[in-house]
Short mmCIF file of the C-alpha atoms (twelve columns), coordinates in Angstrom:
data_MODEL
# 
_entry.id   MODEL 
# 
loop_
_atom_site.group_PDB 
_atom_site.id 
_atom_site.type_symbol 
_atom_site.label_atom_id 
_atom_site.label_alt_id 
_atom_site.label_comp_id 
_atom_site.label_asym_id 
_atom_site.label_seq_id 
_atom_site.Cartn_x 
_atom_site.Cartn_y 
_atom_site.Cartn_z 
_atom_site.pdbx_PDB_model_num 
ATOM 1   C CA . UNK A 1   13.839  23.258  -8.145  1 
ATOM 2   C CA . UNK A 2   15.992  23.572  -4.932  1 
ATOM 3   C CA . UNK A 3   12.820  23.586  -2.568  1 
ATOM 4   C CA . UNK A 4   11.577  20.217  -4.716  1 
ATOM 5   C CA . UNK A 5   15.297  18.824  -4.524  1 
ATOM 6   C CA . UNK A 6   18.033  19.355  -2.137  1 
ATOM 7   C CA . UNK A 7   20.435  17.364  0.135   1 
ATOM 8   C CA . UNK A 8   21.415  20.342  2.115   1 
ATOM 9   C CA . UNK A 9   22.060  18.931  5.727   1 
ATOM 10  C CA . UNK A 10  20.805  15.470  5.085   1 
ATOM 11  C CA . UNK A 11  24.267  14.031  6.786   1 
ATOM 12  C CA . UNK A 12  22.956  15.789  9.943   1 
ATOM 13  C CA . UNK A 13  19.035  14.562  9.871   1 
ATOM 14  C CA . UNK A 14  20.463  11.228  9.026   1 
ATOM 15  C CA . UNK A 15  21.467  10.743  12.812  1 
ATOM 16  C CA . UNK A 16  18.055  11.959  14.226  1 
ATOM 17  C CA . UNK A 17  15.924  9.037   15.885  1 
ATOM 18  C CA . UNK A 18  12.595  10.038  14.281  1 
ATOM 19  C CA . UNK A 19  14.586  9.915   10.659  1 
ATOM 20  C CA . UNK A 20  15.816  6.545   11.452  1 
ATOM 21  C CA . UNK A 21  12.047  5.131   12.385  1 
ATOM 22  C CA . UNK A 22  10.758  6.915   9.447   1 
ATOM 23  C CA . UNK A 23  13.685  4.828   7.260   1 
ATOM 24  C CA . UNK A 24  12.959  0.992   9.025   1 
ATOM 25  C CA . UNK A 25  9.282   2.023   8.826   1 
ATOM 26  C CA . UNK A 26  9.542   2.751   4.832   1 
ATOM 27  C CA . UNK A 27  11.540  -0.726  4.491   1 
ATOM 28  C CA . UNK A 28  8.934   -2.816  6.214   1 
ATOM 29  C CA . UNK A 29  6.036   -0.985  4.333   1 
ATOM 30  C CA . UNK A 30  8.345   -1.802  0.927   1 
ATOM 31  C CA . UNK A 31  8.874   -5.817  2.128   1 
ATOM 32  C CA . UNK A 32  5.075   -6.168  2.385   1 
ATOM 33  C CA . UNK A 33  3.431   -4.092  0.050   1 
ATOM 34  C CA . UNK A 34  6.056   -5.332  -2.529  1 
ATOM 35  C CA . UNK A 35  4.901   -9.229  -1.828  1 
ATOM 36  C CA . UNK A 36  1.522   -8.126  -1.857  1 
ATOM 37  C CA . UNK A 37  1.555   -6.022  -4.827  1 
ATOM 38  C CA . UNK A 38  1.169   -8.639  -7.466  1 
ATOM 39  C CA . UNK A 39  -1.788  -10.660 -5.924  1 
ATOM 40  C CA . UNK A 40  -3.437  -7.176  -5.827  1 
ATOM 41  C CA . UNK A 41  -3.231  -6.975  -9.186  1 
ATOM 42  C CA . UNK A 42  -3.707  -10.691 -10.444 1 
ATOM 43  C CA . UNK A 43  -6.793  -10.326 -8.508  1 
ATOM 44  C CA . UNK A 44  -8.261  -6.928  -9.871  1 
ATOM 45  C CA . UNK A 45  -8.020  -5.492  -6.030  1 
ATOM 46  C CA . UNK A 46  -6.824  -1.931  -7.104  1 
ATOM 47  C CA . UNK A 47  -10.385 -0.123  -6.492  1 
ATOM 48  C CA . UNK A 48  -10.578 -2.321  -3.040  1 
ATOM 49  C CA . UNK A 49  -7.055  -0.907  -2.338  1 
ATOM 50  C CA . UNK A 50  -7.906  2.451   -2.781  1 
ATOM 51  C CA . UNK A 51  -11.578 1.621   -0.350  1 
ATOM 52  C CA . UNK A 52  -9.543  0.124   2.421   1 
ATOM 53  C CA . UNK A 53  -7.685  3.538   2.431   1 
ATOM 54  C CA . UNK A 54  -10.109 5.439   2.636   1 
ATOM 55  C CA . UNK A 55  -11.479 3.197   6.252   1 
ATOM 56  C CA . UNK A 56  -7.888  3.540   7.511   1 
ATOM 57  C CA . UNK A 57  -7.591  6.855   7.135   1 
ATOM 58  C CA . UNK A 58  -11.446 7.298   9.198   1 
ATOM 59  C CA . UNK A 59  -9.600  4.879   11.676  1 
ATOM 60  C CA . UNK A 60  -6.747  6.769   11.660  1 
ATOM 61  C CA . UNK A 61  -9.091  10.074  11.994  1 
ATOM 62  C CA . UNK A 62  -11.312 8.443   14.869  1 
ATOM 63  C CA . UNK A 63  -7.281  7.718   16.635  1 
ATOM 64  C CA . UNK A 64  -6.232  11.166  16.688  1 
ATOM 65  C CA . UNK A 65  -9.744  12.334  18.121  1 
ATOM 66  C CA . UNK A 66  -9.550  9.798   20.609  1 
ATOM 67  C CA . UNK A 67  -5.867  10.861  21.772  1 
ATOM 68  C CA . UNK A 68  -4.601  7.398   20.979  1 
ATOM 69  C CA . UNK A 69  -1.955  6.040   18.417  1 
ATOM 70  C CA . UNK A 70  -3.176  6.854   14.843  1 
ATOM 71  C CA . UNK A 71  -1.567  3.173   13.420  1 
ATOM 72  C CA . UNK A 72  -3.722  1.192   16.008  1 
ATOM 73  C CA . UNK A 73  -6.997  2.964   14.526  1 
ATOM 74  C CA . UNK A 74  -5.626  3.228   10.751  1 
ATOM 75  C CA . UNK A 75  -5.058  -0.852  11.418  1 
ATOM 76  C CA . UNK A 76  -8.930  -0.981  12.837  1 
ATOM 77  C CA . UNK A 77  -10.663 0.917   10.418  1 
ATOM 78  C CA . UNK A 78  -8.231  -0.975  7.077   1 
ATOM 79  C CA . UNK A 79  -9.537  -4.455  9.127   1 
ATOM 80  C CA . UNK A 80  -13.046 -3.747  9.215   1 
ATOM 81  C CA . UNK A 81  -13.017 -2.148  5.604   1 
ATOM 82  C CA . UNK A 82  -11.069 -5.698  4.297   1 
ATOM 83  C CA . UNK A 83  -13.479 -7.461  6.201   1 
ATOM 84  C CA . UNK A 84  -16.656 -6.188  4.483   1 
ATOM 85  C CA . UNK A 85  -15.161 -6.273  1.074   1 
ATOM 86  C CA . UNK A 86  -14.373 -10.022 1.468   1 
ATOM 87  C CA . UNK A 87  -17.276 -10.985 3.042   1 
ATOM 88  C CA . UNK A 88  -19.688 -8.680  0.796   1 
ATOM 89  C CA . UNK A 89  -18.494 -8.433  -2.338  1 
ATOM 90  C CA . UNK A 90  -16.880 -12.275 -3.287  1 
ATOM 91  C CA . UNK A 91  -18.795 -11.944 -6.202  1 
ATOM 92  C CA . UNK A 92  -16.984 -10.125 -9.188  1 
ATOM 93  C CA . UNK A 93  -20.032 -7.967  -9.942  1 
ATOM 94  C CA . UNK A 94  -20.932 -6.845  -6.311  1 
ATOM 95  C CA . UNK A 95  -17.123 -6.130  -5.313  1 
ATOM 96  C CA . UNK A 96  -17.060 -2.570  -7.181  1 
ATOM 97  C CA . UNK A 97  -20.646 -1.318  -5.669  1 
ATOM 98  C CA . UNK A 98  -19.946 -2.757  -2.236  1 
ATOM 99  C CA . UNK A 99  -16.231 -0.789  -2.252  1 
ATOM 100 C CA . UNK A 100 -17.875 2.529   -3.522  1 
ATOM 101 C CA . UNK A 101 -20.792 2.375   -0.723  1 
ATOM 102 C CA . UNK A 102 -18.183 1.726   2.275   1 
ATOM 103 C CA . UNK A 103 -15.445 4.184   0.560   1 
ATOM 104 C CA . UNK A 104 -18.492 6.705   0.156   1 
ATOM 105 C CA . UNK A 105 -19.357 6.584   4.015   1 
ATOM 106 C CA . UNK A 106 -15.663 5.969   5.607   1 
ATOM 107 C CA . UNK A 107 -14.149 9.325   3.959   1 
ATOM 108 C CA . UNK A 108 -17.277 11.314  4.998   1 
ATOM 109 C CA . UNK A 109 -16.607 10.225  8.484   1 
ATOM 110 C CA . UNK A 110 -13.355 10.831  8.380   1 
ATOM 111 C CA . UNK A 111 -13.342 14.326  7.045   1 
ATOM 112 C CA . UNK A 112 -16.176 14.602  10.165  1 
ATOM 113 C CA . UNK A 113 -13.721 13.639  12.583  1 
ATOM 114 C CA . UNK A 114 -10.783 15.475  11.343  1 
ATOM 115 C CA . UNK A 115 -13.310 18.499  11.307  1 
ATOM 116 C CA . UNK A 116 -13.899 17.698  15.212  1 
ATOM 117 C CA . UNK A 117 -10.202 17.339  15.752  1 
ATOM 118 C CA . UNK A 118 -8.502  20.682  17.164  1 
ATOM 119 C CA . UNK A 119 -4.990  19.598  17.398  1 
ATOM 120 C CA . UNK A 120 -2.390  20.452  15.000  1 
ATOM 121 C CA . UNK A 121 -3.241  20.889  11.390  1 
ATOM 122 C CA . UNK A 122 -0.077  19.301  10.510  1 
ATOM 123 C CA . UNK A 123 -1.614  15.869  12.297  1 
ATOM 124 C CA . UNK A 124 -4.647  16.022  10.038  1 
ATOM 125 C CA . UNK A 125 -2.794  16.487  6.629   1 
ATOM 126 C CA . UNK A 126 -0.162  14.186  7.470   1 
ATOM 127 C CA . UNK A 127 -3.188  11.467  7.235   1 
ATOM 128 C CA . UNK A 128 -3.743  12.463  3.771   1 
ATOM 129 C CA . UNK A 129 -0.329  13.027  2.906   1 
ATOM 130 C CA . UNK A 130 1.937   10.734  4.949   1 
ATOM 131 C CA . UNK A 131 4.829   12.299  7.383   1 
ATOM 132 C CA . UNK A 132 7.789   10.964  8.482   1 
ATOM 133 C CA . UNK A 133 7.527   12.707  11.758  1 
ATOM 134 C CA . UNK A 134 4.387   10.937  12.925  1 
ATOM 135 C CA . UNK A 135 6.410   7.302   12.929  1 
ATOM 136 C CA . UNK A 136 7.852   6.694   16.583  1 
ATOM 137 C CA . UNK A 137 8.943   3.993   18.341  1 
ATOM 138 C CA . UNK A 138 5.051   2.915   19.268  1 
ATOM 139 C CA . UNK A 139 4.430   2.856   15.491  1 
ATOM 140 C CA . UNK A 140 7.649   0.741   14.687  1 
ATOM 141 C CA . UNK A 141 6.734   -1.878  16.791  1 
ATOM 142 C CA . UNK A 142 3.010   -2.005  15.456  1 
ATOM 143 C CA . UNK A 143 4.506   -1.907  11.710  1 
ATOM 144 C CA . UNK A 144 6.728   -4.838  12.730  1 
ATOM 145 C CA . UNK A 145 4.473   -6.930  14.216  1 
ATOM 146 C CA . UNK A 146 1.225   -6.456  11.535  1 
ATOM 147 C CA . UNK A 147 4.470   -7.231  8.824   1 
ATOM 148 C CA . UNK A 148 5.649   -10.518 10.496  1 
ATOM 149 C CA . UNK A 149 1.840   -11.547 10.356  1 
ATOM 150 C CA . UNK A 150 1.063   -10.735 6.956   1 
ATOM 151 C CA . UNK A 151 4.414   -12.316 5.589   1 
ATOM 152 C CA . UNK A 152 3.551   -15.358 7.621   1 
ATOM 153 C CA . UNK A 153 -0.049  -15.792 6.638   1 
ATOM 154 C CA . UNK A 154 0.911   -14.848 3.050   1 
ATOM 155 C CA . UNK A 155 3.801   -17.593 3.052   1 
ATOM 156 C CA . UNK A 156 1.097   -20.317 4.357   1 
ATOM 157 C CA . UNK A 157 -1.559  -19.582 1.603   1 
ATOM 158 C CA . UNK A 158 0.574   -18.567 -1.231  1 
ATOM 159 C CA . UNK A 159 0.220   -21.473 -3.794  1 
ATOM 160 C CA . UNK A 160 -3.910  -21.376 -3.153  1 
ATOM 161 C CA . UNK A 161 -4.000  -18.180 -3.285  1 
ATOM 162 C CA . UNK A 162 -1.876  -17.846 -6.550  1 
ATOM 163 C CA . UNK A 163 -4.005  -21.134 -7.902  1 
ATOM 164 C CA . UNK A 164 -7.716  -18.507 -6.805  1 
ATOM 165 C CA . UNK A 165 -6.088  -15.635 -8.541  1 
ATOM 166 C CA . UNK A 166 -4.718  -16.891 -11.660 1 
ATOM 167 C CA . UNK A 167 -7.765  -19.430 -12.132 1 
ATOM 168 C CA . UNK A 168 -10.875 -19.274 -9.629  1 
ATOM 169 C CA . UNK A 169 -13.162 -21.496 -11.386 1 
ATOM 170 C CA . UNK A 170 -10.438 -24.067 -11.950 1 
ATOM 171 C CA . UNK A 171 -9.385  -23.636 -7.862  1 
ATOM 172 C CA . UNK A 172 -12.721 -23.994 -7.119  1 
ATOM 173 C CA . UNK A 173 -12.841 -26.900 -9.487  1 
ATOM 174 C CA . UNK A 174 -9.989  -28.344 -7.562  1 
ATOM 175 C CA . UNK A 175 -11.149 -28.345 -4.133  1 
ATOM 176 C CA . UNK A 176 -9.248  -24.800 -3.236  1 
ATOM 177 C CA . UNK A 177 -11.310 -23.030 -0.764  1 
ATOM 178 C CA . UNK A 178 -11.599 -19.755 -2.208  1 
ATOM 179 C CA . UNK A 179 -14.838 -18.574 -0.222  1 
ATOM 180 C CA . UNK A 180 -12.500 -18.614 2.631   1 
ATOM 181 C CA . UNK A 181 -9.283  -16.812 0.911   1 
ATOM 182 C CA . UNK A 182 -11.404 -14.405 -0.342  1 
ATOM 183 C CA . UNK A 183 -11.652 -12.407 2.851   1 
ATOM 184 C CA . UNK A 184 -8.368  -13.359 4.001   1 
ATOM 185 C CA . UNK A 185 -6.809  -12.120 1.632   1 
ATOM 186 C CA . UNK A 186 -8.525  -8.770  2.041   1 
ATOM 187 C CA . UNK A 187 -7.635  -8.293  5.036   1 
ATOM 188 C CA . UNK A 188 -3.663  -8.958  4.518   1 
ATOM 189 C CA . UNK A 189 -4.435  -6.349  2.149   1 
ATOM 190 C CA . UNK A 190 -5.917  -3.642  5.268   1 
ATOM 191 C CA . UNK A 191 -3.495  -4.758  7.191   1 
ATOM 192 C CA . UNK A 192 -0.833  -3.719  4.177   1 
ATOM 193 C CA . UNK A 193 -2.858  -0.272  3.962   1 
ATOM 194 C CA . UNK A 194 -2.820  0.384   7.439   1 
ATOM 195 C CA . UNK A 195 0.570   0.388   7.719   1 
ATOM 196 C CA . UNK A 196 0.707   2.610   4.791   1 
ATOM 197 C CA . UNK A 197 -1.303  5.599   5.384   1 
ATOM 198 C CA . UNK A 198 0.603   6.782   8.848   1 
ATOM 199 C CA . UNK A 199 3.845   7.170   6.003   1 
ATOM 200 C CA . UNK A 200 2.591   7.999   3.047   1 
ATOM 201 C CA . UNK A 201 -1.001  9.318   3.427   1 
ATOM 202 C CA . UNK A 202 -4.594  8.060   2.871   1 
ATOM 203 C CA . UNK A 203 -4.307  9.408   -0.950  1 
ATOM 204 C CA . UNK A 204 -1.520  7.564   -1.998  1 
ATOM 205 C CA . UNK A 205 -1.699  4.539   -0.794  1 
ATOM 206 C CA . UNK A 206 -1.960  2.498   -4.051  1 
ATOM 207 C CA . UNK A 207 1.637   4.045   -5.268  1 
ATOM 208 C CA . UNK A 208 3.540   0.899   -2.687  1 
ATOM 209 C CA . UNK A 209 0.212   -1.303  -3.109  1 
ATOM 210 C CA . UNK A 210 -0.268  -1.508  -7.044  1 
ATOM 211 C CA . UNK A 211 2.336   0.362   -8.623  1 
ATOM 212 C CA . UNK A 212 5.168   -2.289  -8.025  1 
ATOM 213 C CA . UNK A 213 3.207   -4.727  -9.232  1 
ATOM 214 C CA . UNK A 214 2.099   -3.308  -11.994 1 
ATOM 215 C CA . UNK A 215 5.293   -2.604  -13.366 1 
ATOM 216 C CA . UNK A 216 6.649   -6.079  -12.513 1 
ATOM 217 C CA . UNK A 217 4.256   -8.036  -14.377 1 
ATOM 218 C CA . UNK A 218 5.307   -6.180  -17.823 1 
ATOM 219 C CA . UNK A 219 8.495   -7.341  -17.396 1 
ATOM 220 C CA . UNK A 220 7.759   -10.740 -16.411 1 
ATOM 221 C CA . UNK A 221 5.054   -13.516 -15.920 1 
ATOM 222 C CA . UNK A 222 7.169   -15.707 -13.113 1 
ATOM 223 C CA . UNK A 223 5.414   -14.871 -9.923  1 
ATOM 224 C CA . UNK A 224 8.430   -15.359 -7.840  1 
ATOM 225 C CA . UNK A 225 10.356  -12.883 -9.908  1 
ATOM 226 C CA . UNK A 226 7.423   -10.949 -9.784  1 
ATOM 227 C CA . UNK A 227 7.592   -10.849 -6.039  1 
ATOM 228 C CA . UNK A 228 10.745  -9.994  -5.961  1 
ATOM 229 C CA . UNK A 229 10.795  -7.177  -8.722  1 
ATOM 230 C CA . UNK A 230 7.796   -5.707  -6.752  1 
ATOM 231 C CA . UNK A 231 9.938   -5.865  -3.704  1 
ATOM 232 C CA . UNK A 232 12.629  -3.721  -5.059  1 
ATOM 233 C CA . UNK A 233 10.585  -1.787  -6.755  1 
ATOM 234 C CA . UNK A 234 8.412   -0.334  -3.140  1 
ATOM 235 C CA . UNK A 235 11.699  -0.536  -1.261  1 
ATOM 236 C CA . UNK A 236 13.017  2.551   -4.293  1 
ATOM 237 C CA . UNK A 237 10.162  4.667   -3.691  1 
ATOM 238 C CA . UNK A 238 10.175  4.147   -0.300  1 
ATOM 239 C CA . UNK A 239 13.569  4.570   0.784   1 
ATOM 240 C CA . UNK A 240 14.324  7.001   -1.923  1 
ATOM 241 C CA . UNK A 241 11.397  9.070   -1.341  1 
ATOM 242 C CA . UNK A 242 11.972  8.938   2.144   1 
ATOM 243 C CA . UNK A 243 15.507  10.477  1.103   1 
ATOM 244 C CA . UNK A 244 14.416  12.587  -1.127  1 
ATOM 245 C CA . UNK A 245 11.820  14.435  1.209   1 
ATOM 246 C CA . UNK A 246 14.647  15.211  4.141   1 
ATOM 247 C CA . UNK A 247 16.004  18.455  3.241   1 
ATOM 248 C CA . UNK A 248 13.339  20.375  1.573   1 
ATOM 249 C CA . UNK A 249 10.778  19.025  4.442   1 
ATOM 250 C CA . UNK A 250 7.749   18.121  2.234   1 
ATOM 251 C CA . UNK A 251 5.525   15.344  2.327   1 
ATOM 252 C CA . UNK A 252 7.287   12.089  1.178   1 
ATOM 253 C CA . UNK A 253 4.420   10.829  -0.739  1 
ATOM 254 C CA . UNK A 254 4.758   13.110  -3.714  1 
ATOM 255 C CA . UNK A 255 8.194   11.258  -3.897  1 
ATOM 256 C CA . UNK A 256 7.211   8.079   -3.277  1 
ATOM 257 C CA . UNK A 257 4.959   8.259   -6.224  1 
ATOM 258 C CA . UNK A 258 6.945   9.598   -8.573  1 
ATOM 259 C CA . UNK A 259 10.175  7.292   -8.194  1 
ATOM 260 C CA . UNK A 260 7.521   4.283   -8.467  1 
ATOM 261 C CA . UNK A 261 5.765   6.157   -11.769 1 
ATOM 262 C CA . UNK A 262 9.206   5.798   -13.376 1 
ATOM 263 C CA . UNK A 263 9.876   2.345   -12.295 1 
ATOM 264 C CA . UNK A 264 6.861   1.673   -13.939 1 
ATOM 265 C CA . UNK A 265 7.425   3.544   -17.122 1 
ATOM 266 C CA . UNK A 266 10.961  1.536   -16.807 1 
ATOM 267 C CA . UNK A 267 9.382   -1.513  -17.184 1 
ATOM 268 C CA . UNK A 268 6.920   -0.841  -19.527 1 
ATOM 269 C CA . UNK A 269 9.262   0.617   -21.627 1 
ATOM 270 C CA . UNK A 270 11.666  -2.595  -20.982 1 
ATOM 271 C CA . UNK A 271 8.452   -5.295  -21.924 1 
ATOM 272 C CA . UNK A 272 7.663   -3.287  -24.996 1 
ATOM 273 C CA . UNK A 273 11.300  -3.934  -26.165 1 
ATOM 274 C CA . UNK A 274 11.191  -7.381  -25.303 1 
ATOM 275 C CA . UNK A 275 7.852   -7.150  -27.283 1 
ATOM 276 C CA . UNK A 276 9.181   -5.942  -30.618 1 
ATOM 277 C CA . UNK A 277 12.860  -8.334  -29.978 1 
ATOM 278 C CA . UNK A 278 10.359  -11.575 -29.823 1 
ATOM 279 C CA . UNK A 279 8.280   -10.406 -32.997 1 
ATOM 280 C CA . UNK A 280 11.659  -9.482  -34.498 1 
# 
């Protein structure tokens, strides 16, 4: 239990620069995936999620070949991937073949690339697995900079997009353009996964992309409180796996997942109380 959990000299890590980077970079990662989170799910995105993961990690994989910064290609490959799953697969029935056959060929590449690669071995499973070490001050200013342009972009399109989500044929109905948010939104959504695979790996990317808002709509149907339950939710795992993962040195994304498996279980636990109050 002490090499899964202990705080032994986390005072002194606490100081170090790369610590610090690895903290901001967990809260920006927790602001956007956390007002993300919910449209992923109203919109059945989880599989895409897990697709555009698999293109940032190749990008990420083609980076580190190419001696250049892994969150630039993890950003080029999740674009690309978001990209051809909005412009491809609009309809509902072609979404879930067009994500296999892209998610198919991006992890072959990238395992072919990371085969190639003869740099440290800690570099290629930190794309899997996520590591705190790999977020510098390069990174932080990428991480910044893709979150201020999501955030924006999301704030501009919210209402339509919520309006496509909750009810496309009635959006369409209404004059929304949904053809057009479509791909949009899938690429806030790369963008989202790019910035989430340098920290906590290609594998678990949908723990800060789904998770928070999967546990935040059984607790409530408000999309702002949603949002903001999502929010806090990512920032937990985030932060507190971030924490968590100091002192015995291990991947944080083991963490990460956990703390936002019980958040979920949290709420589920807390709607199906609310459940059985209302029948009551």
């Amino acid at each position: 239990m002490n090499r899964l959990i202990s705080f032994d000299g986390v005072g002194e890590l606490l100081g170090l620069p790369f610590v610090q980077n690895a903290f901001l970079a967990a809260a920006l990662l927790g602001l956007v995936a956390g007002a993300l989170a919910p449209l992923i799910v109203a919109r059945g995105m989880g599989f895409a999620v897990h697709g555009t993961a698999e293109l940032a990690f190749t990008g990420g994989a083609a980076a580190l070949l190419a001696g250049i910064s892994v969150s630039v290609g993890a950003v080029v490959g999740a674009v690309i991937a978001g990209l051809v799953f909005g412009l491809l697969g609009l309809r509902q029935r072609e979404r879930d073949s067009v994500i296999g056959v892209v998610l198919a060929f991006g992890l072959g590449l990238g395992v072919l690339l990371l085969a190639l690669y003869d740099g440290r071995a800690s570099n290629k499973f930190g794309l899997l697995t996520g590591s705190i070490v790999s977020v510098d001050g390069g990174n932080i200013g990428i991480l910044a900079g893709v979150t201020v342009v999501v955030l924006a972009v999301l704030a501009v399109v919210y209402r339509p997009l919520l309006f496509a989500s909750a009810d496309p044929d009635v959006a369409v109905a209404r004059g929304v353009p949904v053809r057009a948010l479509s791909p949009l939104f899938a690429v806030l959504v790369a963008l989202t996964t790019a910035l989430a695979v340098p920290i906590v790996g290609a594998i678990l990317v949908l723990s800060v992309t789904i998770i928070p808002g999967a546990a935040a709509a059984r607790v409530t149907a408000s999309p702002l409180k949603a949002t903001v339950l999502a929010i806090a939710i990512a920032e937990l795992a985030l932060l507190g796996g971030t924490l968590l993962s100091l002192a015995p040195g291990l991947p944080i994304s083991g963490y990460v997942a956990t703390l936002a498996f019980l958040a979920y279980l949290t709420c589920r636990l807390i709607g199906r109380i609310r459940g059985r109050v209302r029948t009551a």
